[in-house]
């Protein structure tokens, strides 16, 4: 669990991506980063959505942004000045992006330089990708060692995820240079067990059969997600909920731990959750 | 609709109020800043460095700028590590606290 402080940082880059917007990338990036930091890994989460930054709001540090990722890339500020330390976990840091500039401000060389500098200090570098497959999304995934593809059990989201998996396999540094692959895993979010039971929503197995990549975790639709974003708290730092347990399990798997999937996947909702909606 | 919401659900959703407050503060700043927004900060930093360098030697790394935006006033805090005489790096840090109506 705990890491020796003298050990060299792991320097692992993980991209949180999806293709489609609104599936829960930023929520997932914040939750995964916070869950890693809770386990004492020094973690930084970077917003790649230039011009439409939102990670700062989800992390609750929107009032503390002075310099950003773009300032660092363009040599206007030092990395140290742009990093914001989380007020709740001292192992968690945020690198916000610019709200005023556009995606052209991101350069491959600039991103690489910043990531290399971060790798010397952090165990995990979580890249929160913008939606789409344009420049911002491509640069967010380009230097990744691993990828978490966030997918809703819904046709357009699964289709876009498939497209993104194709890009991860071809348009990344690992794919280009070493012939090695970026390890990609699917995180299914906004799962509604009642609708699956009613035959109205694809099951996890349906999604996995189509995408043919390993499952990192399942996050049920939960009222706790909106509550956490309202108050600017990563979901795993807020009150326990089905969603926070889902993210904790996903992070355990990300770290190579064996987690029983059956408990997550086949749990039938109880009487109250059937009556009042998904359990919080 | 809001009438019914008011009379039948007096227990308001606390987190929704927090969300609205956070957005109002943030957007008030973003709108008043315009698209050029906080982009003057790097220049401000460079100017401050230049002025301080007229009097003493400091490194860029030894400057720390923090901002805290609030409803009525924002504070910009600039911490500059000043090397003490004789030693290259010191533990002394002099906070220059500046109140600025940023936006």
mmCIF file of C-alpha atoms in Angstrom:
data_model
loop_
_atom_site.group_PDB
_atom_site.id
_atom_site.type_symbol
_atom_site.label_atom_id
_atom_site.label_comp_id
_atom_site.label_asym_id
_atom_site.label_seq_id
_atom_site.Cartn_x
_atom_site.Cartn_y
_atom_site.Cartn_z
ATOM 1 C CA UNK A 1 0.000 0.000 0.000
ATOM 2 C CA UNK A 2 2.415 2.633 1.154
ATOM 3 C CA UNK A 3 5.378 3.580 -0.893
ATOM 4 C CA UNK A 4 8.850 4.239 0.283
ATOM 5 C CA UNK A 5 9.456 7.922 -0.125
ATOM 6 C CA UNK A 6 12.995 7.432 -1.365
ATOM 7 C CA UNK A 7 11.989 5.190 -4.217
ATOM 8 C CA UNK A 8 12.163 6.615 -7.715
ATOM 9 C CA UNK A 9 8.735 7.675 -8.938
ATOM 10 C CA UNK A 10 6.940 5.209 -11.195
ATOM 11 C CA UNK A 11 6.309 7.867 -13.856
ATOM 12 C CA UNK A 12 3.401 6.059 -15.448
ATOM 13 C CA UNK A 13 1.212 7.979 -17.908
ATOM 14 C CA UNK A 14 -2.453 6.966 -18.120
ATOM 15 C CA UNK A 15 -4.906 8.623 -20.505
ATOM 16 C CA UNK A 16 -8.616 8.781 -19.745
ATOM 17 C CA UNK A 17 -10.347 8.968 -23.114
ATOM 18 C CA UNK A 18 -13.617 8.071 -24.861
ATOM 19 C CA UNK A 19 -14.248 9.769 -28.180
ATOM 20 C CA UNK A 20 -17.779 10.713 -27.240
ATOM 21 C CA UNK A 21 -18.390 13.605 -24.871
ATOM 22 C CA UNK A 22 -20.410 13.495 -21.688
ATOM 23 C CA UNK A 23 -19.666 9.884 -20.823
ATOM 24 C CA UNK A 24 -17.745 10.704 -17.645
ATOM 25 C CA UNK A 25 -14.105 11.261 -18.633
ATOM 26 C CA UNK A 26 -13.395 14.127 -16.275
ATOM 27 C CA UNK A 27 -15.333 12.534 -13.402
ATOM 28 C CA UNK A 28 -13.346 9.353 -14.002
ATOM 29 C CA UNK A 29 -9.995 11.140 -14.315
ATOM 30 C CA UNK A 30 -10.610 12.965 -11.028
ATOM 31 C CA UNK A 31 -11.806 9.807 -9.273
ATOM 32 C CA UNK A 32 -8.965 7.612 -10.520
ATOM 33 C CA UNK A 33 -6.335 10.227 -9.667
ATOM 34 C CA UNK A 34 -7.773 10.725 -6.177
ATOM 35 C CA UNK A 35 -8.045 6.970 -5.569
ATOM 36 C CA UNK A 36 -4.379 6.516 -6.557
ATOM 37 C CA UNK A 37 -3.353 9.428 -4.338
ATOM 38 C CA UNK A 38 -5.342 7.915 -1.452
ATOM 39 C CA UNK A 39 -3.145 4.857 -1.816
ATOM 40 C CA UNK A 40 -0.142 7.120 -1.321
ATOM 41 C CA UNK A 41 0.984 7.236 -4.920
ATOM 42 C CA UNK A 42 2.106 10.731 -5.841
ATOM 43 C CA UNK A 43 -0.371 11.557 -8.573
ATOM 44 C CA UNK A 44 -1.029 14.471 -10.931
ATOM 45 C CA UNK A 45 -4.090 14.884 -13.124
ATOM 46 C CA UNK A 46 -3.764 17.045 -16.244
ATOM 47 C CA UNK A 47 -6.558 18.740 -18.174
ATOM 48 C CA UNK A 48 -6.001 18.463 -21.952
ATOM 49 C CA UNK A 49 -9.261 20.182 -22.895
ATOM 50 C CA UNK A 50 -7.772 23.534 -23.903
ATOM 51 C CA UNK A 51 -10.352 26.322 -24.000
ATOM 52 C CA UNK A 52 -13.007 24.290 -22.179
ATOM 53 C CA UNK A 53 -11.355 23.428 -18.936
ATOM 54 C CA UNK A 54 -13.496 21.682 -16.357
ATOM 55 C CA UNK A 55 -11.195 19.445 -14.390
ATOM 56 C CA UNK A 56 -10.516 22.399 -12.052
ATOM 57 C CA UNK A 57 -14.238 22.566 -11.200
ATOM 58 C CA UNK A 58 -14.564 18.824 -10.653
ATOM 59 C CA UNK A 59 -11.481 18.921 -8.418
ATOM 60 C CA UNK A 60 -12.775 22.034 -6.636
ATOM 61 C CA UNK A 61 -9.702 24.189 -7.275
ATOM 62 C CA UNK A 62 -11.141 26.570 -9.870
ATOM 63 C CA UNK A 63 -10.408 29.619 -7.742
ATOM 64 C CA UNK A 64 -6.770 28.756 -7.307
ATOM 65 C CA UNK A 65 -5.654 28.621 -10.932
ATOM 66 C CA UNK A 66 -2.878 31.089 -11.674
ATOM 67 C CA UNK A 67 -0.730 29.499 -14.352
ATOM 68 C CA UNK A 68 -1.634 26.536 -16.513
ATOM 69 C CA UNK A 69 -0.353 23.735 -18.749
ATOM 70 C CA UNK A 70 -0.221 26.078 -21.767
ATOM 71 C CA UNK A 71 1.798 28.702 -19.872
ATOM 72 C CA UNK A 72 4.309 25.962 -19.040
ATOM 73 C CA UNK A 73 4.443 24.670 -22.624
ATOM 74 C CA UNK A 74 5.026 28.189 -23.898
ATOM 75 C CA UNK A 75 7.712 28.925 -21.341
ATOM 76 C CA UNK A 76 5.707 31.609 -19.540
ATOM 77 C CA UNK A 77 5.695 29.799 -16.220
ATOM 78 C CA UNK A 78 7.535 26.997 -14.499
ATOM 79 C CA UNK A 79 5.826 23.668 -14.019
ATOM 80 C CA UNK A 80 6.117 24.139 -10.261
ATOM 81 C CA UNK A 81 4.105 27.344 -10.497
ATOM 82 C CA UNK A 82 1.290 25.786 -12.509
ATOM 83 C CA UNK A 83 0.809 22.685 -10.367
ATOM 84 C CA UNK A 84 -1.975 23.052 -7.805
ATOM 85 C CA UNK A 85 -1.759 20.917 -4.711
ATOM 86 C CA UNK A 86 -5.029 19.343 -3.639
ATOM 87 C CA UNK A 87 -6.224 20.653 -0.287
ATOM 88 C CA UNK A 88 -7.482 17.236 0.847
ATOM 89 C CA UNK A 89 -4.681 14.865 -0.186
ATOM 90 C CA UNK A 90 -1.061 15.948 -0.123
ATOM 91 C CA UNK A 91 -0.142 13.306 -2.710
ATOM 92 C CA UNK A 92 -2.565 14.755 -5.280
ATOM 93 C CA UNK A 93 -1.822 17.583 -7.723
ATOM 94 C CA UNK A 94 -3.725 19.208 -10.558
ATOM 95 C CA UNK A 95 -2.323 20.752 -13.726
ATOM 96 C CA UNK A 96 -5.130 22.878 -15.152
ATOM 97 C CA UNK A 97 -5.290 23.924 -18.769
ATOM 98 C CA UNK A 98 -5.977 27.325 -20.317
ATOM 99 C CA UNK A 99 -9.542 28.563 -20.605
ATOM 100 C CA UNK A 100 -8.652 31.303 -23.063
ATOM 101 C CA UNK A 101 -6.459 29.725 -25.693
ATOM 102 C CA UNK A 102 -7.205 27.077 -28.276
ATOM 103 C CA UNK A 103 -5.985 23.599 -29.044
ATOM 104 C CA UNK A 104 -3.193 24.845 -31.326
ATOM 105 C CA UNK A 105 -1.378 25.969 -28.191
ATOM 106 C CA UNK A 106 -0.641 22.293 -27.508
ATOM 107 C CA UNK A 107 2.425 21.015 -29.300
ATOM 108 C CA UNK A 108 3.758 17.488 -29.317
ATOM 109 C CA UNK A 109 7.194 18.673 -28.180
ATOM 110 C CA UNK A 110 5.706 20.832 -25.440
ATOM 111 C CA UNK A 111 3.490 18.047 -24.120
ATOM 112 C CA UNK A 112 6.408 15.605 -24.157
ATOM 113 C CA UNK A 113 8.650 18.016 -22.273
ATOM 114 C CA UNK A 114 6.064 18.604 -19.542
ATOM 115 C CA UNK A 115 5.250 14.892 -19.239
ATOM 116 C CA UNK A 116 8.929 14.021 -18.954
ATOM 117 C CA UNK A 117 9.354 16.546 -16.197
ATOM 118 C CA UNK A 118 6.295 15.175 -14.396
ATOM 119 C CA UNK A 119 7.567 11.599 -14.735
ATOM 120 C CA UNK A 120 10.573 12.537 -12.621
ATOM 121 C CA UNK A 121 8.338 13.573 -9.748
ATOM 122 C CA UNK A 122 5.122 11.585 -9.943
ATOM 123 C CA UNK A 123 4.095 7.941 -9.766
ATOM 124 C CA UNK A 124 0.990 8.425 -11.879
ATOM 125 C CA UNK A 125 0.243 11.077 -14.472
ATOM 126 C CA UNK A 126 -3.437 10.990 -15.384
ATOM 127 C CA UNK A 127 -4.282 12.729 -18.670
ATOM 128 C CA UNK A 128 -7.900 13.866 -18.922
ATOM 129 C CA UNK A 129 -8.583 13.879 -22.660
ATOM 130 C CA UNK A 130 -11.029 16.207 -24.385
ATOM 131 C CA UNK A 131 -13.916 14.631 -26.286
ATOM 132 C CA UNK A 132 -13.411 13.933 -29.970
ATOM 133 C CA UNK A 133 -10.417 12.607 -31.817
ATOM 134 C CA UNK A 134 -8.808 15.906 -32.826
ATOM 135 C CA UNK A 135 -5.493 17.369 -31.781
ATOM 136 C CA UNK A 136 -6.211 17.665 -28.053
ATOM 137 C CA UNK A 137 -7.437 14.083 -27.772
ATOM 138 C CA UNK A 138 -4.575 12.754 -29.889
ATOM 139 C CA UNK A 139 -1.955 14.562 -27.821
ATOM 140 C CA UNK A 140 -3.572 13.403 -24.570
ATOM 141 C CA UNK A 141 -3.143 9.773 -25.671
ATOM 142 C CA UNK A 142 0.105 10.069 -27.635
ATOM 143 C CA UNK A 143 2.551 9.574 -24.755
ATOM 144 C CA UNK A 144 0.384 7.219 -22.701
ATOM 145 C CA UNK A 145 1.592 3.926 -21.268
ATOM 146 C CA UNK A 146 -1.952 2.833 -20.507
ATOM 147 C CA UNK A 147 -5.421 3.933 -21.500
ATOM 148 C CA UNK A 148 -8.776 3.893 -19.777
ATOM 149 C CA UNK A 149 -11.562 4.080 -22.358
ATOM 150 C CA UNK A 150 -14.723 5.397 -20.721
ATOM 151 C CA UNK A 151 -17.838 3.942 -22.314
ATOM 152 C CA UNK A 152 -21.566 4.113 -21.653
ATOM 153 C CA UNK A 153 -23.608 1.028 -22.592
ATOM 154 C CA UNK A 154 -25.145 2.941 -25.478
ATOM 155 C CA UNK A 155 -24.592 2.620 -29.239
ATOM 156 C CA UNK A 156 -22.856 5.906 -30.083
ATOM 157 C CA UNK A 157 -20.557 5.714 -27.072
ATOM 158 C CA UNK A 158 -19.488 2.134 -27.852
ATOM 159 C CA UNK A 159 -18.919 2.996 -31.491
ATOM 160 C CA UNK A 160 -16.751 5.998 -30.570
ATOM 161 C CA UNK A 161 -14.835 3.886 -28.059
ATOM 162 C CA UNK A 162 -14.039 1.417 -30.794
ATOM 163 C CA UNK A 163 -12.670 4.245 -32.918
ATOM 164 C CA UNK A 164 -10.550 5.490 -30.022
ATOM 165 C CA UNK A 165 -9.210 1.976 -29.399
ATOM 166 C CA UNK A 166 -8.086 1.960 -33.031
ATOM 167 C CA UNK A 167 -6.234 5.245 -32.526
ATOM 168 C CA UNK A 168 -4.612 3.961 -29.335
ATOM 169 C CA UNK A 169 -3.290 1.011 -31.305
ATOM 170 C CA UNK A 170 -1.866 3.125 -34.131
ATOM 171 C CA UNK A 171 -1.470 6.815 -33.292
ATOM 172 C CA UNK A 172 0.529 6.675 -30.082
ATOM 173 C CA UNK A 173 4.242 6.884 -29.384
ATOM 174 C CA UNK A 174 4.281 3.314 -28.128
ATOM 175 C CA UNK A 175 2.560 2.073 -31.261
ATOM 176 C CA UNK A 176 4.846 4.101 -33.543
ATOM 177 C CA UNK A 177 8.230 3.682 -31.886
ATOM 178 C CA UNK A 178 8.445 0.435 -30.091
ATOM 179 C CA UNK A 179 5.785 -1.602 -31.774
ATOM 180 C CA UNK A 180 4.546 -1.981 -28.242
ATOM 181 C CA UNK A 181 0.943 -1.363 -27.424
ATOM 182 C CA UNK A 182 -0.751 1.021 -25.106
ATOM 183 C CA UNK A 183 -2.549 -1.198 -22.621
ATOM 184 C CA UNK A 184 -6.204 -0.256 -23.075
ATOM 185 C CA UNK A 185 -9.026 -1.171 -20.717
ATOM 186 C CA UNK A 186 -12.687 -0.253 -20.729
ATOM 187 C CA UNK A 187 -14.415 1.519 -17.870
ATOM 188 C CA UNK A 188 -18.175 1.206 -18.275
ATOM 189 C CA UNK A 189 -19.938 4.150 -16.643
ATOM 190 C CA UNK A 190 -23.563 5.156 -16.069
ATOM 191 C CA UNK A 191 -24.683 1.558 -15.968
ATOM 192 C CA UNK A 192 -28.333 1.129 -15.021
ATOM 193 C CA UNK A 193 -28.961 -2.405 -13.793
ATOM 194 C CA UNK A 194 -32.754 -1.977 -13.864
ATOM 195 C CA UNK A 195 -32.667 -1.159 -17.541
ATOM 196 C CA UNK A 196 -30.348 -4.081 -18.212
ATOM 197 C CA UNK A 197 -32.787 -6.343 -16.370
ATOM 198 C CA UNK A 198 -35.596 -4.903 -18.472
ATOM 199 C CA UNK A 199 -33.585 -5.638 -21.612
ATOM 200 C CA UNK A 200 -33.370 -1.916 -22.412
ATOM 201 C CA UNK A 201 -29.621 -1.524 -21.957
ATOM 202 C CA UNK A 202 -26.695 -3.545 -23.268
ATOM 203 C CA UNK A 203 -24.976 -5.634 -20.628
ATOM 204 C CA UNK A 204 -21.297 -5.435 -19.705
ATOM 205 C CA UNK A 205 -20.722 -8.639 -21.611
ATOM 206 C CA UNK A 206 -22.367 -7.175 -24.709
ATOM 207 C CA UNK A 207 -20.053 -4.163 -24.559
ATOM 208 C CA UNK A 208 -16.952 -6.289 -23.952
ATOM 209 C CA UNK A 209 -17.857 -8.669 -26.749
ATOM 210 C CA UNK A 210 -18.047 -5.777 -29.201
ATOM 211 C CA UNK A 211 -14.936 -3.904 -28.048
ATOM 212 C CA UNK A 212 -12.839 -6.982 -27.264
ATOM 213 C CA UNK A 213 -10.682 -5.329 -24.602
ATOM 214 C CA UNK A 214 -10.389 -6.087 -20.885
ATOM 215 C CA UNK A 215 -12.791 -4.565 -18.394
ATOM 216 C CA UNK A 216 -11.274 -2.180 -15.870
ATOM 217 C CA UNK A 217 -14.458 -1.542 -13.964
ATOM 218 C CA UNK A 218 -18.116 -0.723 -13.858
ATOM 219 C CA UNK A 219 -19.557 2.483 -12.449
ATOM 220 C CA UNK A 220 -23.289 2.390 -11.847
ATOM 221 C CA UNK A 221 -25.436 5.415 -12.583
ATOM 222 C CA UNK A 222 -25.407 7.245 -9.274
ATOM 223 C CA UNK A 223 -26.842 10.394 -7.780
ATOM 224 C CA UNK A 224 -23.555 10.746 -5.901
ATOM 225 C CA UNK A 225 -21.738 11.788 -9.097
ATOM 226 C CA UNK A 226 -23.735 14.995 -9.547
ATOM 227 C CA UNK A 227 -23.500 15.774 -5.848
ATOM 228 C CA UNK A 228 -19.724 15.394 -5.910
ATOM 229 C CA UNK A 229 -19.362 17.598 -8.985
ATOM 230 C CA UNK A 230 -21.631 20.234 -7.416
ATOM 231 C CA UNK A 231 -19.265 20.610 -4.501
ATOM 232 C CA UNK A 232 -16.010 20.072 -6.403
ATOM 233 C CA UNK A 233 -15.027 16.820 -4.757
ATOM 234 C CA UNK A 234 -13.586 13.789 -6.565
ATOM 235 C CA UNK A 235 -16.204 11.078 -6.001
ATOM 236 C CA UNK A 236 -13.865 8.779 -4.064
ATOM 237 C CA UNK A 237 -13.234 11.526 -1.494
ATOM 238 C CA UNK A 238 -16.940 12.167 -0.993
ATOM 239 C CA UNK A 239 -19.364 10.024 1.010
ATOM 240 C CA UNK A 240 -19.237 6.312 0.097
ATOM 241 C CA UNK A 241 -21.488 5.429 -2.825
ATOM 242 C CA UNK A 242 -21.881 2.698 -5.412
ATOM 243 C CA UNK A 243 -19.968 4.921 -7.826
ATOM 244 C CA UNK A 244 -17.072 5.503 -5.430
ATOM 245 C CA UNK A 245 -16.841 1.762 -4.732
ATOM 246 C CA UNK A 246 -16.782 1.177 -8.489
ATOM 247 C CA UNK A 247 -13.860 3.570 -8.904
ATOM 248 C CA UNK A 248 -11.966 2.068 -5.971
ATOM 249 C CA UNK A 249 -12.330 -1.378 -7.550
ATOM 250 C CA UNK A 250 -11.265 -0.049 -10.963
ATOM 251 C CA UNK A 251 -8.132 1.478 -9.442
ATOM 252 C CA UNK A 252 -7.353 -1.753 -7.612
ATOM 253 C CA UNK A 253 -7.470 -3.531 -10.976
ATOM 254 C CA UNK A 254 -5.380 -0.791 -12.562
ATOM 255 C CA UNK A 255 -2.738 -1.645 -9.961
ATOM 256 C CA UNK A 256 -2.954 -5.307 -10.873
ATOM 257 C CA UNK A 257 -4.967 -6.461 -7.873
ATOM 258 C CA UNK A 258 -7.533 -9.203 -8.259
ATOM 259 C CA UNK A 259 -11.008 -7.866 -7.655
ATOM 260 C CA UNK A 260 -14.101 -10.005 -7.785
ATOM 261 C CA UNK A 261 -16.161 -8.684 -10.688
ATOM 262 C CA UNK A 262 -19.212 -10.756 -9.874
ATOM 263 C CA UNK A 263 -20.093 -8.689 -6.859
ATOM 264 C CA UNK A 264 -20.141 -5.578 -9.012
ATOM 265 C CA UNK A 265 -21.756 -6.977 -12.068
ATOM 266 C CA UNK A 266 -24.434 -9.324 -10.894
ATOM 267 C CA UNK A 267 -25.724 -7.557 -7.836
ATOM 268 C CA UNK A 268 -29.460 -7.350 -8.158
ATOM 269 C CA UNK A 269 -30.885 -4.106 -6.920
ATOM 270 C CA UNK A 270 -32.871 -4.371 -3.738
ATOM 271 C CA UNK A 271 -36.446 -3.393 -3.201
ATOM 272 C CA UNK A 272 -35.673 0.209 -2.325
ATOM 273 C CA UNK A 273 -33.307 0.839 -5.186
ATOM 274 C CA UNK A 274 -35.895 -0.587 -7.569
ATOM 275 C CA UNK A 275 -38.428 1.816 -6.146
ATOM 276 C CA UNK A 276 -36.289 4.907 -5.864
ATOM 277 C CA UNK A 277 -33.794 4.556 -8.644
ATOM 278 C CA UNK A 278 -30.151 3.607 -8.718
ATOM 279 C CA UNK A 279 -28.551 3.351 -5.309
ATOM 280 C CA UNK A 280 -26.581 6.422 -4.423
ATOM 281 C CA UNK B 1 -43.374 24.947 -10.615
ATOM 282 C CA UNK B 2 -40.991 26.693 -8.277
ATOM 283 C CA UNK B 3 -43.916 27.517 -6.046
ATOM 284 C CA UNK B 4 -44.634 23.844 -5.591
ATOM 285 C CA UNK B 5 -40.961 23.104 -5.247
ATOM 286 C CA UNK B 6 -40.810 25.679 -2.498
ATOM 287 C CA UNK B 7 -43.839 24.601 -0.552
ATOM 288 C CA UNK B 8 -43.493 20.860 -0.784
ATOM 289 C CA UNK B 9 -39.760 20.472 -0.626
ATOM 290 C CA UNK B 10 -38.426 22.823 1.986
ATOM 291 C CA UNK B 11 -35.397 20.576 2.433
ATOM 292 C CA UNK B 12 -33.293 22.131 -0.288
ATOM 293 C CA UNK B 13 -30.537 20.264 -2.032
ATOM 294 C CA UNK B 14 -27.465 21.771 -0.411
ATOM 295 C CA UNK B 15 -24.986 20.680 -3.029
ATOM 296 C CA UNK B 16 -27.008 22.333 -5.816
ATOM 297 C CA UNK B 17 -26.698 25.655 -4.015
ATOM 298 C CA UNK B 18 -22.952 25.133 -3.734
ATOM 299 C CA UNK B 19 -22.785 24.372 -7.452
ATOM 300 C CA UNK B 20 -24.656 27.550 -8.345
ATOM 301 C CA UNK B 21 -22.508 29.694 -6.048
ATOM 302 C CA UNK B 22 -19.285 28.254 -7.426
ATOM 303 C CA UNK B 23 -20.392 28.865 -10.995
ATOM 304 C CA UNK B 24 -21.520 32.421 -10.317
ATOM 305 C CA UNK B 25 -18.198 33.381 -8.791
ATOM 306 C CA UNK B 26 -16.177 31.680 -11.492
ATOM 307 C CA UNK B 27 -18.197 32.969 -14.427
ATOM 308 C CA UNK B 28 -18.268 36.515 -13.076
ATOM 309 C CA UNK B 29 -14.479 36.436 -13.212
ATOM 310 C CA UNK B 30 -14.259 34.750 -16.577
ATOM 311 C CA UNK B 31 -16.719 37.139 -18.195
ATOM 312 C CA UNK B 32 -15.200 40.306 -16.787
ATOM 313 C CA UNK B 33 -11.739 39.152 -17.715
ATOM 314 C CA UNK B 34 -12.809 38.728 -21.303
ATOM 315 C CA UNK B 35 -10.949 36.449 -23.619
ATOM 316 C CA UNK B 36 -7.611 37.977 -22.703
ATOM 317 C CA UNK B 37 -8.303 36.949 -19.148
ATOM 318 C CA UNK B 38 -5.524 36.072 -16.796
ATOM 319 C CA UNK B 39 -2.964 36.071 -19.586
ATOM 320 C CA UNK B 40 -1.259 39.123 -18.142
ATOM 321 C CA UNK B 41 -0.001 37.064 -15.215
ATOM 322 C CA UNK B 42 3.101 35.755 -17.005
ATOM 323 C CA UNK B 43 3.993 39.315 -18.000
ATOM 324 C CA UNK B 44 3.288 40.552 -14.486
ATOM 325 C CA UNK B 45 5.588 37.867 -13.176
ATOM 326 C CA UNK B 46 8.337 38.805 -15.613
ATOM 327 C CA UNK B 47 8.021 42.488 -14.649
ATOM 328 C CA UNK B 48 8.123 41.734 -10.934
ATOM 329 C CA UNK B 49 11.195 39.575 -11.456
ATOM 330 C CA UNK B 50 12.894 42.312 -13.426
ATOM 331 C CA UNK B 51 12.253 44.872 -10.695
ATOM 332 C CA UNK B 52 13.483 42.590 -7.918
ATOM 333 C CA UNK B 53 16.564 41.709 -9.948
ATOM 334 C CA UNK B 54 17.568 45.343 -9.971
ATOM 335 C CA UNK B 55 18.257 44.930 -6.276
ATOM 336 C CA UNK B 56 19.164 41.299 -5.709
ATOM 337 C CA UNK B 57 19.877 38.034 -7.459
ATOM 338 C CA UNK B 58 16.997 35.609 -7.555
ATOM 339 C CA UNK B 59 16.092 32.616 -9.668
ATOM 340 C CA UNK B 60 12.803 32.173 -11.476
ATOM 341 C CA UNK B 61 12.170 29.005 -9.512
ATOM 342 C CA UNK B 62 12.164 30.984 -6.301
ATOM 343 C CA UNK B 63 9.039 32.883 -7.204
ATOM 344 C CA UNK B 64 5.705 31.451 -6.194
ATOM 345 C CA UNK B 65 2.452 33.074 -7.249
ATOM 346 C CA UNK B 66 -0.872 32.076 -5.699
ATOM 347 C CA UNK B 67 -4.305 33.418 -6.362
ATOM 348 C CA UNK B 68 -7.528 33.037 -4.427
ATOM 349 C CA UNK B 69 -10.684 34.318 -6.072
ATOM 350 C CA UNK B 70 -13.595 35.231 -3.880
ATOM 351 C CA UNK B 71 -16.924 36.974 -4.345
ATOM 352 C CA UNK B 72 -15.884 40.517 -3.631
ATOM 353 C CA UNK B 73 -12.123 40.481 -3.658
ATOM 354 C CA UNK B 74 -9.366 38.368 -5.098
ATOM 355 C CA UNK B 75 -5.960 38.101 -3.596
ATOM 356 C CA UNK B 76 -2.767 37.590 -5.463
ATOM 357 C CA UNK B 77 0.051 36.365 -3.282
ATOM 358 C CA UNK B 78 3.592 36.512 -4.542
ATOM 359 C CA UNK B 79 6.253 34.752 -2.538
ATOM 360 C CA UNK B 80 9.832 35.382 -3.445
ATOM 361 C CA UNK B 81 12.643 33.464 -1.872
ATOM 362 C CA UNK B 82 15.424 35.879 -1.170
ATOM 363 C CA UNK B 83 18.903 34.483 -0.769
ATOM 364 C CA UNK B 84 20.375 35.500 2.552
ATOM 365 C CA UNK B 85 23.777 37.114 2.562
ATOM 366 C CA UNK B 86 26.615 34.676 2.104
ATOM 367 C CA UNK B 87 24.532 31.654 1.239
ATOM 368 C CA UNK B 88 23.201 30.766 -2.117
ATOM 369 C CA UNK B 89 19.808 29.624 -1.015
ATOM 370 C CA UNK B 90 17.976 30.485 2.129
ATOM 371 C CA UNK B 91 14.948 29.478 4.056
ATOM 372 C CA UNK B 92 13.764 33.051 4.405
ATOM 373 C CA UNK B 93 10.849 33.899 2.296
ATOM 374 C CA UNK B 94 9.270 37.267 2.080
ATOM 375 C CA UNK B 95 5.633 37.291 1.207
ATOM 376 C CA UNK B 96 4.578 40.333 -0.735
ATOM 377 C CA UNK B 97 0.879 40.373 -0.277
ATOM 378 C CA UNK B 98 -0.964 42.290 -2.844
ATOM 379 C CA UNK B 99 -4.651 42.906 -2.976
ATOM 380 C CA UNK B 100 -5.828 43.442 -6.453
ATOM 381 C CA UNK B 101 -9.253 43.812 -7.912
ATOM 382 C CA UNK B 102 -8.655 41.055 -10.402
ATOM 383 C CA UNK B 103 -11.757 41.144 -12.472
#
